[in-house]
Amino acid sequence: MGYSGFKVFWEGLRGNTGWKPVWRDPAPKPHYDVIIIGGGGHGLTTAYYLAKNHGITNVAVLERGYLGGGNVGRNTTIVRANYLLPGNSEFYSHSLKLWEGMEQELNYNTMMSQRGVLNLAHSDGQMDAFARRGNQMLIQGDDAELLDADGVRAHAPFLNFKSQRFPIRGGLLHRRGGTARHDAVAWGYARGADRMGVDLIQNCEVTGFRIENGKVRGVETSRGYIGAGKVGMAVAGRTGQVAAMAGLRLPIESHVLQAFVSEGLKPIIPGVVTFGMGHFYISQSDKGGLVFGGDLDFYNSYAARGNLPMLEHVMEAGMAMVPMIGNARMLRGWGGIMDMSMDGSPIIDRTPIDGLFLNGGWCYGGFKATPGSGWCFAHLLATGEYHKAATRFRLNRFETGHVLDEEGTGARPNKH
Amino acid sequence: MRVREGSRIDAERVVRFSLNGKAVVGRKGDTLASALLANDQRLMGRSFKYHRPRGVVTAGSEEPNALFEIGTGAGQVPNVRGTVQEIFDGMVARSQNCWPSLERDALAINDLMSRFLSAGFYYKTFMWPQAFWEKLYEPIIRRAAGLGALSGDEPVGDFDKAWAHCDLLIIGGGPAGLMAALTAGRTGQRVLIADEDVRLGGRLDAESFELGGMASTDWAREAAAELDSLPNVRVMTRTTVTGAYDGRTFGAYERVSEHLASPPAGAPVGTFWRIVADRTLLAGGAHERMIAFPDNDRPGIMQASAVRSYLHRYGVAPGRKVAVFTNNDDGWRTVDDLQAAGVEVSALIDTRPDVEPGRDVRTVTGAQVVATRGRLGLESLDISKPGGGRQFISADCLAVSGGWNPSVHLTCHMNGRPIWRDDIAAFVPKPGAVPGLEAIGAANGAFSTHEALRAGADAAGGGEIPAAEDAPVNVTPFWHVTGVKGRQWLDLQNDVTVKDIKLAHQENFRSVEHMKRYTTLGMATDQGKLSNMGGLAVMAELTGQPIPSVGTTTFRPPYTPIPVAALAGRAHRAHFAPDRYTPSHQLSEERGASYVEAGLWHRAAWFPQGNETTWKQSADREVGWVRGAVGVCDVTTLGKIDVQGPGARDLLDLLYTGKMSTLKEGRVRYGLMLREDGFVMDDGTCARLGPDHYVITTTTAAAGEVMAYMDFCAQVLKPDLPVRFISTTEQWAQFAVAGPQSRALLEGLLDQGLNDDVLPFMGYLPVQIGDVAGRLFRISFSGELAYELAVPTRYGDALIRVLEDRAKALGGGLYGMEALNILRIEKGFITHSEIHGRVTADDIGFGRMVSPAKDCIGKVMSQRPGLHGAERQQLVGLRAKDGALKAGAHIFGQGKRASAENDQGYITSACTSPTLGHLALAFVVNGRARHGEQVVAHDGLHGTDIACEIVDPVFMDPDGEKMRG
Amino acid sequence: MRIECPQCGARDVREFTYLGAAVLADRPDADATTEAWQDYVHLRDNPAGPHDELWHHAMGCSAWLRVRRNTLTHEILTVTMAQEDRT
C-alpha cells in the first residue's frame, strides 16, 4: 500500500479502516538463502538492500524482541558525516547520501531533518583539530564550515557566551547533518523489506549456531532450527554474546550510554549542538522534547540503564553551555548497550567461520550508519566483496595495526 | 466552589495571584488547581495535538492536563503541574499551548481535522517534494510542537545537590509509610521519610476515614509530630524520590522554595538529593485509573479520588452537581463525602450490574457513560442502561473510578517488570526488583488503610497498629465503553484514543513498544501514569490475550520530571570545571597577559607591551627575546612525578621506550612513553636525582593519565617492585629560562658558575636560591641555551618576579605560550598536536628510541606491520614562501585535485616565524623520503592553497649547537 | 553504584575510574606469541553476567582494585586489591 497525503485524506474520510498491516508476521521457513540475526536498524537495512540491490529475497530477519527494538529505538537520532579518518569518512559520507533520499526511497516519512550539527571549540588546539576534520569532510565531498565565535553566535545565539568556564572560540558546522525519527527508520525499512518478500520474524531468539566443517549451516532459535546459506550478525550491543555462540572472541566490549529527554517545549533549539569539552550534545525533536546525552558510564554493562554520575555531568555541561535549559525538566532517561570496539570504529567483515558474517562494533555511531551499514553489509553478503565505502572495517585490523582510532585513545573501548 | 474548611487551608490567609493576567484570589494552602476550582474555573489547559479544552483530572503529580507556565522573564518555568504548585502572593501563571487564549484557541481547528491526523499519519505523508520537508512541512509541525515555552534565559535562583545516608528510607508518607516510620523511628534506626506532598499523610487527609478513634487526618498530624520529635528521623516533605540506582542509591528532588514568592536568603529553589539507604520501603500509594468513554476528556471529568482530595484538603467541590462513575466500591465513598459536604450528587453510575451501593442517590448499576456534553466544561452526560435505553444526567463534574494502579514505577527502574494480579486487576511490584527495596501498602496492592498500616509496621519490625477501615475495593475491570460512537481518550495530554490503539493493531504495531511508539501513548509528561493501563487493556482485547501477556513498557527514571538546573546544581557557569592557576598568575595579571586554556590550567599566552595590538606582535617580540637575549616562561603545568625506591629504575624502564636505568645521576634524558597498543602516549623528561630517585615530567595534557597508568604498572603489573611515587605538579613551581643570556641570568641569581662542567646540557643540579633549595635542569624546548628552575610552589611568585627583573636587565623578559609555540615549531619539537594518539614512535622519527635491549609498555604491539612503513604518514616540516600555513590544511601533490584519493597528509602545527617565515609541522605519507618535494597545503575551509616544500622538521640549528651552548 | 574499597570503605562510583577486564593484569612476556599479545590487548570475553574487572580509586586512595561485578545487574560481588591473593 503506497502512502501519500492523498491516501491519508482518503482513509480519513473512510474512518481509517483501510490501512493494511505494515508487515506480515510470517512463520519461519526451514531454510533461507540468508539469515540476518537482529531486527534492529542495521539488520533491517541489510535485508532491505539484499532484496533491493541484489535481488536476494529469500531472506529472514530474526529478532529476539520487537522490530526496531535495538539501539535504533533508543538513541539520540543524530545523523552526520563529519569524520576525521579515511575509512570512516567515505563510509559516513555514503550513508548520509542514503539518508537524504530515504523518505522517497521507502515511501515512508522518516523525518530526516537537516538542520545542522555544530561542534563547539574552546581552544586553538581544538580549532586546529576541527580544521583538519572539516577539510577532510570537504575533501570527501561533504560540507563543513569553520565558524569563529561570531559565526557560532549567529548560528546558535542561545549558547552561553558569557561567564563560561570554557569560552566558545568557534565551531565546526555541518549543515547537512541533523536528526531523524528513529523508530520510523526501522519501520520504514521493515515495511520495505517485507514488501519485497523478506520474512521479518519477531520474538525469535537465536540460541546457537549449527556449524559443520568450519561452515555455518543455520541457526538454532527459540522457534526451532532454521537453515541458511549465509548468516549475518547485526546485533550491536549484543555482538559479543551472539558471536560467542559461534566460538568467536571479539575486540568489543559492551557499554551503556545514557540519553535524556525533557518535557515537551516550544521550539527553541534548531539543530544539533555538541559541547565536546563537556561531553554534551543537544537537539530538540519535532515533538518539542529536548534530547540530550553525554558520555558512556564507562563500565561494561548489558543493563541498558545507567547511573547518576553521568546523568549529573550531562546536566552540568548542558547548563554550562545552554543555560536556558535549566528551567526545562528532565522527563526520562534511558540507556543503550553499545558495542564499543577497541579502536572506536565498526566492523563489517567475514568471520573465520565460512558463511558467517559480522556487522558490529558501532560504538555510538550506529544510528547515522543505519542505511550505509545495511547497504555495505548486503554488498558483502551478496557479492563476497567489500563495498568501496567500507573497505577498512576489517576484523583483522587489530592484528595488523591498521586501526581506525578517531579519538586517538587506543585500545580502551570506554574512551572512544 | 469552596464549600467547607479544608485540612490544608488557612481560611484567614488570602493569597492573590494572576492567571493569564487576571487576578485570582485563593487561600493559603491552595494549589493552583484547587484555587482555580474554588473559583469555579474548570478549564485549565489544552491538549497537545488537537488543542482540546481540558480540565484538571488529578490532585497529584501525575496530572496530565493542568500544566502552566509560572513566573515571568528569566524566571518563567514551563509545564508546571497546577496540582503540585502551591500558590503564593504575586505568583504569575499563564496557560500554555494555546493562542490567542485558553478559551479561544486557534489550533483547536486540528480537532476538526482529527480524522486525517490519526496515529502515525505523519509517517505516511509530507514526503513530496523532497525539499519541502525542511522548508515547509517541518517548520509547520515544529511551530505547533511542545507544551510550555522556555524563556530563553538562564534560570533565576540557585539549585543545590546534596547527599543523605540512612538505615531506612521510606518513600511516601501515607498510612503505610507513616506507620513504618513510627515503628522504625521508635527503635532508634536512622530513618529518612520522603513525601512529594507538602506534608505527611497521603490519603489520610484526602478521605473521611477514622483511624485510631480519630479523624484520619488528625492521626496523620499526630504521627508527623511524633516523627518530628525523634532525632533519628528525618522528614523530607516536598521531596519526590525520582529514581532507583545501583548501590542502594536513590535520586530525589526537593522543592525547597518553588512555593515561595522569594526564597529565604541562601536557600536554593530546589535540591537534588542522592540518598544512600541500607533498606528502602516503597510506600508510594497508588494512582486511580480513569475509564475511557466517548468525550471523556471534558473539563470537569476527573478521578473520584481527586474529587475527594479537593474536598477534604482544600474544602473545594470541583462541581456543583457531581455524578460518580465507578467500577469498584471505592467510588461510592465519593458520594458519601460530597453529600456530607452538602454538594449535590446527581447520580451514581456503577458498571457492575450486581451491586447494591445502598446510597441515598439516584443509582444506576450495570451502566456506562456513553456521551458527554459541554464545550469548555462538562454540562451533562448520557448513560446507557442494562438492556438498552439511555438516561440523561445533568452534571458539571463527573468523578471516575476505574480501580487503582499501585505506583510500581521505582521498582521498574532497574529493569524489573511488575507482576499482574487478577484479584485487583492491576500490576504490583516484583519483589526484589530493586535490591534492598520492599513495596508496602497500596504500592504493593494492599489498598485498605488497615492493610497499609499492618504492612508498614511489619516491614519496620512489627508492632501494634491503630484500628482502621479494612474495606475491600471489589474492582471488576472495566476499561472502556464499547458499541458507541465518539472518541474515547486514553492519553489525555497526547490525545491518544481507543481508536488509535485499534489502528495500531490494524497496522500490526501490536507489540506493546510498537503501540506506544506509534501512537505516542504514555509518552506525555505523566509518562503513562494515567494512560498506560487503558492502552494495554485495549490491546489485550484486540489480540485476545490477557493483559500480562501484552506486557508493559518500561518505566524509567525520573518518577516525576526534575529541573535540569537541579541536576546540575552549582556546577555550571564558571563552576562547571575547576580553574588551575600557575604560580606566575598574579604577575601575569599585573602584566596584562592574555590566557590560553590548557586542560584546566590557565596559561599566559602573551604579555602585551606598548603599542602592540595583536597577539602576533607580542609573541614575535617575545620570540626575539629568547633568540636574542633571554626569556622566562612558567612551565609549572607540566606534570611532575617524583619516583623513589630501589624499584624506580625497573618501573621507568617499563614505562619508557628508552633505558632510564642507565641514566647517570645528575643527568636528564628525553623519554617517550607508548600505550600498550604501540602508539605514543606521551613524552617528557626523566631526571635522575639520586641512585633511587628520579623526577619525570609529562605533558600538561597527559599528566593525570600518566600518573594513573604508573599506578597501574606499579600496583598491577609489577606489584613486587619496591617503588613509590607521587605527583608533585602542584608542589614545584618551574620556570624556563631560555636564550643566549640565560646562563648569565642564572649565574647572577645563584651566585655560582654554570659552565658545562658544572651543569652540562641535559644535566641536573641542586641549587640554593638564598635559603631556598631548588632544582635546576638544563633542558631546552626552544633550541636555545636554556634551563628550567624549580622551587617549592610557595616561592614561585617571588622567583618569577626576580627572574623577570634579571631578564629585563639583560634585554629580555617574560614570554607566553604563543611565543613558546613559535619557538618549538622552529626547532621541530612536538606537542600533543603531533602526538595525538594515532602516531607511532617511527612516525615522529623516534623509532630508534624504542630500546631493543629491554621490554617496555607498547613495544610488542608497536611492531605490528600497520605501525611501520612507507604508507604511514611521517612527521615533516613544511616551508612556504607565499602565504601563512594553517593547521588542519591537508597536503596534496602539485597539480592534484583535492580529493580523498589524493590526500597525502595534514598540518598539525603552523606558525609564521619572525625570522624563518611560514613554517609548519605536518604528517605526510612517506614524508621522510620526500624532503625537497613541492606540495600544496589545501585548506578548503578557508579557501586557500599554499605552495610549500617538504623539509626536515627541524628548521633551525639542526645540530643543536645552541642548546649545547 | 557503590564500590567497597578495601582501604576506604564503600564509596560512590564517581570516585573511581574504570579500566576494563581484569585480564589486563596478566600482561604477556615480551617474547610471548603475537596471538597472546593480540588476545591481551584487543580480545575480550565481554560476558553478560559476572565480570572481573579493574577499577582505580582515582579520587580516593589511588588503589587499583579487582572487582567482580555482574554486567547485567551491576551487582558488585567482590572487591579486592588488584594483586591481593594472586599467585
mmCIF file of C-alpha atoms in Angstrom, chain A residues 188-375:
data_model
loop_
_atom_site.group_PDB
_atom_site.id
_atom_site.type_symbol
_atom_site.label_atom_id
_atom_site.label_comp_id
_atom_site.label_asym_id
_atom_site.label_seq_id
_atom_site.Cartn_x
_atom_site.Cartn_y
_atom_site.Cartn_z
ATOM 1 C CA GLY A 188 10.209 2.183 7.017
ATOM 2 C CA TYR A 189 12.932 -0.306 6.187
ATOM 3 C CA ALA A 190 10.976 -3.142 7.760
ATOM 4 C CA ARG A 191 7.968 -2.305 5.640
ATOM 5 C CA GLY A 192 10.123 -2.029 2.540
ATOM 6 C CA ALA A 193 11.891 -5.330 3.173
ATOM 7 C CA ASP A 194 8.623 -7.094 3.955
ATOM 8 C CA ARG A 195 7.089 -5.853 0.738
ATOM 9 C CA MET A 196 9.953 -7.371 -1.237
ATOM 10 C CA GLY A 197 9.357 -10.726 0.400
ATOM 11 C CA VAL A 198 11.788 -10.719 3.291
ATOM 12 C CA ASP A 199 10.455 -12.609 6.317
ATOM 13 C CA LEU A 200 10.648 -10.469 9.435
ATOM 14 C CA ILE A 201 10.331 -12.861 12.358
ATOM 15 C CA GLN A 202 9.805 -11.294 15.765
ATOM 16 C CA ASN A 203 10.088 -12.996 19.147
ATOM 17 C CA CYS A 204 12.599 -15.391 17.628
ATOM 18 C CA GLU A 205 15.797 -15.567 19.625
ATOM 19 C CA VAL A 206 18.880 -17.184 18.178
ATOM 20 C CA THR A 207 20.208 -19.635 20.740
ATOM 21 C CA GLY A 208 23.038 -21.241 18.811
ATOM 22 C CA PHE A 209 24.770 -21.831 15.512
ATOM 23 C CA ARG A 210 24.989 -25.067 13.588
ATOM 24 C CA ILE A 211 28.487 -25.153 12.217
ATOM 25 C CA GLU A 212 29.855 -28.104 10.246
ATOM 26 C CA ASN A 213 33.416 -28.354 8.982
ATOM 27 C CA GLY A 214 34.020 -24.698 9.586
ATOM 28 C CA LYS A 215 30.936 -23.636 7.674
ATOM 29 C CA VAL A 216 27.747 -22.281 9.131
ATOM 30 C CA ARG A 217 24.647 -24.299 8.212
ATOM 31 C CA GLY A 218 21.975 -22.498 10.128
ATOM 32 C CA VAL A 219 20.862 -21.252 13.493
ATOM 33 C CA GLU A 220 19.057 -22.715 16.469
ATOM 34 C CA THR A 221 16.306 -20.432 17.630
ATOM 35 C CA SER A 222 13.566 -20.236 20.203
ATOM 36 C CA ARG A 223 11.290 -21.191 17.321
ATOM 37 C CA GLY A 224 13.369 -24.126 16.138
ATOM 38 C CA TYR A 225 16.257 -24.735 13.783
ATOM 39 C CA ILE A 226 16.438 -22.612 10.648
ATOM 40 C CA GLY A 227 18.896 -23.427 7.885
ATOM 41 C CA ALA A 228 20.752 -20.792 5.944
ATOM 42 C CA GLY A 229 23.231 -20.374 3.126
ATOM 43 C CA LYS A 230 24.772 -17.409 4.858
ATOM 44 C CA VAL A 231 24.247 -15.825 8.233
ATOM 45 C CA GLY A 232 24.883 -12.192 9.041
ATOM 46 C CA MET A 233 25.035 -10.867 12.591
ATOM 47 C CA ALA A 234 23.719 -7.351 13.099
ATOM 48 C CA VAL A 235 23.230 -7.323 16.839
ATOM 49 C CA ALA A 236 25.289 -4.384 18.020
ATOM 50 C CA GLY A 237 25.292 -4.188 21.791
ATOM 51 C CA ARG A 238 24.974 -7.969 21.957
ATOM 52 C CA THR A 239 27.610 -8.823 19.354
ATOM 53 C CA GLY A 240 29.960 -10.336 21.889
ATOM 54 C CA GLN A 241 27.217 -12.618 23.193
ATOM 55 C CA VAL A 242 25.965 -13.808 19.818
ATOM 56 C CA ALA A 243 29.458 -14.252 18.416
ATOM 57 C CA ALA A 244 30.412 -16.278 21.477
ATOM 58 C CA MET A 245 27.790 -18.850 20.464
ATOM 59 C CA ALA A 246 29.873 -19.352 17.344
ATOM 60 C CA GLY A 247 33.024 -19.604 19.435
ATOM 61 C CA LEU A 248 34.311 -16.167 18.468
ATOM 62 C CA ARG A 249 36.069 -13.746 20.769
ATOM 63 C CA LEU A 250 35.999 -10.177 19.553
ATOM 64 C CA PRO A 251 37.711 -6.829 20.074
ATOM 65 C CA ILE A 252 34.481 -5.477 21.530
ATOM 66 C CA GLU A 253 33.133 -4.564 24.949
ATOM 67 C CA SER A 254 29.516 -3.735 25.725
ATOM 68 C CA HIS A 255 28.960 -0.439 27.481
ATOM 69 C CA VAL A 256 25.953 1.617 28.457
ATOM 70 C CA LEU A 257 25.325 5.050 27.006
ATOM 71 C CA GLN A 258 22.604 7.146 28.594
ATOM 72 C CA ALA A 259 20.419 9.711 26.928
ATOM 73 C CA PHE A 260 17.742 12.007 28.254
ATOM 74 C CA VAL A 261 14.696 13.846 27.052
ATOM 75 C CA SER A 262 12.919 16.816 28.554
ATOM 76 C CA GLU A 263 9.234 17.544 28.700
ATOM 77 C CA GLY A 264 7.764 18.987 25.522
ATOM 78 C CA LEU A 265 8.739 22.602 24.935
ATOM 79 C CA LYS A 266 8.070 25.157 22.249
ATOM 80 C CA PRO A 267 10.855 25.048 19.626
ATOM 81 C CA ILE A 268 13.959 26.833 20.819
ATOM 82 C CA ILE A 269 16.920 24.772 19.604
ATOM 83 C CA PRO A 270 17.003 24.398 15.836
ATOM 84 C CA GLY A 271 19.797 21.928 15.137
ATOM 85 C CA VAL A 272 22.275 19.745 16.954
ATOM 86 C CA VAL A 273 24.941 21.332 19.147
ATOM 87 C CA THR A 274 27.784 19.389 20.703
ATOM 88 C CA PHE A 275 29.984 20.592 23.559
ATOM 89 C CA GLY A 276 32.885 18.198 23.360
ATOM 90 C CA MET A 277 34.763 19.552 26.378
ATOM 91 C CA GLY A 278 31.713 18.697 28.463
ATOM 92 C CA HIS A 279 30.803 15.508 26.605
ATOM 93 C CA PHE A 280 27.376 17.007 25.971
ATOM 94 C CA TYR A 281 25.120 17.316 22.975
ATOM 95 C CA ILE A 282 21.589 18.536 22.492
ATOM 96 C CA SER A 283 18.852 18.784 19.911
ATOM 97 C CA GLN A 284 15.101 19.265 20.006
ATOM 98 C CA SER A 285 12.676 16.809 18.498
ATOM 99 C CA ASP A 286 9.805 17.762 16.255
ATOM 100 C CA LYS A 287 7.513 16.950 19.164
ATOM 101 C CA GLY A 288 9.261 19.506 21.347
ATOM 102 C CA GLY A 289 11.369 17.407 23.711
ATOM 103 C CA LEU A 290 14.965 18.437 24.237
ATOM 104 C CA VAL A 291 17.118 15.395 23.583
ATOM 105 C CA PHE A 292 20.486 15.344 25.241
ATOM 106 C CA GLY A 293 23.238 12.977 26.025
ATOM 107 C CA GLY A 294 26.811 12.642 27.046
ATOM 108 C CA ASP A 295 29.480 10.065 27.502
ATOM 109 C CA LEU A 296 29.409 6.402 28.415
ATOM 110 C CA ASP A 297 29.005 5.348 32.021
ATOM 111 C CA PHE A 298 32.488 3.891 31.395
ATOM 112 C CA TYR A 299 31.950 0.377 32.792
ATOM 113 C CA ASN A 300 30.957 -2.772 30.920
ATOM 114 C CA SER A 301 27.213 -3.210 31.045
ATOM 115 C CA TYR A 302 24.337 -5.063 29.477
ATOM 116 C CA ALA A 303 21.793 -3.452 31.791
ATOM 117 C CA ALA A 304 20.509 -0.811 29.364
ATOM 118 C CA ARG A 305 20.398 1.722 32.171
ATOM 119 C CA GLY A 306 22.910 3.991 33.763
ATOM 120 C CA ASN A 307 23.707 5.770 36.978
ATOM 121 C CA LEU A 308 23.638 9.269 38.395
ATOM 122 C CA PRO A 309 27.241 10.461 37.925
ATOM 123 C CA MET A 310 26.989 10.669 34.149
ATOM 124 C CA LEU A 311 23.438 11.965 34.285
ATOM 125 C CA GLU A 312 24.502 14.780 36.569
ATOM 126 C CA HIS A 313 27.558 15.514 34.460
ATOM 127 C CA VAL A 314 25.429 15.826 31.340
ATOM 128 C CA MET A 315 23.108 18.279 33.061
ATOM 129 C CA GLU A 316 26.035 20.285 34.402
ATOM 130 C CA ALA A 317 27.562 20.543 30.961
ATOM 131 C CA GLY A 318 24.174 21.390 29.486
ATOM 132 C CA MET A 319 23.608 24.175 31.983
ATOM 133 C CA ALA A 320 27.124 25.448 31.405
ATOM 134 C CA MET A 321 26.713 25.698 27.657
ATOM 135 C CA VAL A 322 22.952 26.217 27.191
ATOM 136 C CA PRO A 323 21.880 27.886 30.453
ATOM 137 C CA MET A 324 18.282 28.342 29.378
ATOM 138 C CA ILE A 325 17.590 24.619 29.581
ATOM 139 C CA GLY A 326 17.847 24.870 33.367
ATOM 140 C CA ASN A 327 14.152 25.649 33.540
ATOM 141 C CA ALA A 328 13.285 22.595 31.487
ATOM 142 C CA ARG A 329 12.580 19.375 33.302
ATOM 143 C CA MET A 330 14.170 16.078 32.508
ATOM 144 C CA LEU A 331 11.322 13.707 31.716
ATOM 145 C CA ARG A 332 13.027 10.427 31.003
ATOM 146 C CA GLY A 333 16.426 8.891 30.761
ATOM 147 C CA TRP A 334 17.391 5.605 29.237
ATOM 148 C CA GLY A 335 20.439 3.569 28.369
ATOM 149 C CA GLY A 336 21.501 1.781 25.235
ATOM 150 C CA ILE A 337 24.059 -1.004 25.089
ATOM 151 C CA MET A 338 26.905 -0.038 22.817
ATOM 152 C CA ASP A 339 29.264 -2.350 21.022
ATOM 153 C CA MET A 340 32.430 -0.459 21.914
ATOM 154 C CA SER A 341 35.219 -1.665 19.694
ATOM 155 C CA MET A 342 38.882 -1.447 20.540
ATOM 156 C CA ASP A 343 39.531 1.433 18.152
ATOM 157 C CA GLY A 344 36.133 3.102 18.162
ATOM 158 C CA SER A 345 35.275 2.099 14.615
ATOM 159 C CA PRO A 346 32.926 -0.590 13.319
ATOM 160 C CA ILE A 347 33.423 -3.994 11.788
ATOM 161 C CA ILE A 348 31.776 -5.169 8.576
ATOM 162 C CA ASP A 349 33.554 -8.339 7.617
ATOM 163 C CA ARG A 350 33.627 -12.062 7.277
ATOM 164 C CA THR A 351 34.403 -14.139 10.320
ATOM 165 C CA PRO A 352 36.767 -17.101 10.461
ATOM 166 C CA ILE A 353 33.666 -19.283 10.064
ATOM 167 C CA ASP A 354 32.686 -19.778 6.455
ATOM 168 C CA GLY A 355 29.344 -18.207 5.673
ATOM 169 C CA LEU A 356 29.131 -16.286 8.943
ATOM 170 C CA PHE A 357 29.436 -12.525 8.607
ATOM 171 C CA LEU A 358 29.771 -9.808 11.196
ATOM 172 C CA ASN A 359 28.353 -6.315 11.351
ATOM 173 C CA GLY A 360 29.063 -4.697 14.705
ATOM 174 C CA GLY A 361 31.315 -2.581 16.852
ATOM 175 C CA TRP A 362 29.348 0.555 16.028
ATOM 176 C CA CYS A 363 30.134 2.284 19.294
ATOM 177 C CA TYR A 364 27.733 5.220 19.323
ATOM 178 C CA GLY A 365 27.903 5.779 15.593
ATOM 179 C CA GLY A 366 25.307 3.199 14.762
ATOM 180 C CA PHE A 367 22.232 5.280 14.090
ATOM 181 C CA LYS A 368 23.730 7.558 11.475
ATOM 182 C CA ALA A 369 25.293 4.491 9.885
ATOM 183 C CA THR A 370 21.982 2.653 9.562
ATOM 184 C CA PRO A 371 21.406 2.886 5.800
ATOM 185 C CA GLY A 372 25.084 2.767 4.869
ATOM 186 C CA SER A 373 25.727 -0.202 7.112
ATOM 187 C CA GLY A 374 22.920 -2.214 5.553
ATOM 188 C CA TRP A 375 23.993 -1.221 2.068
#
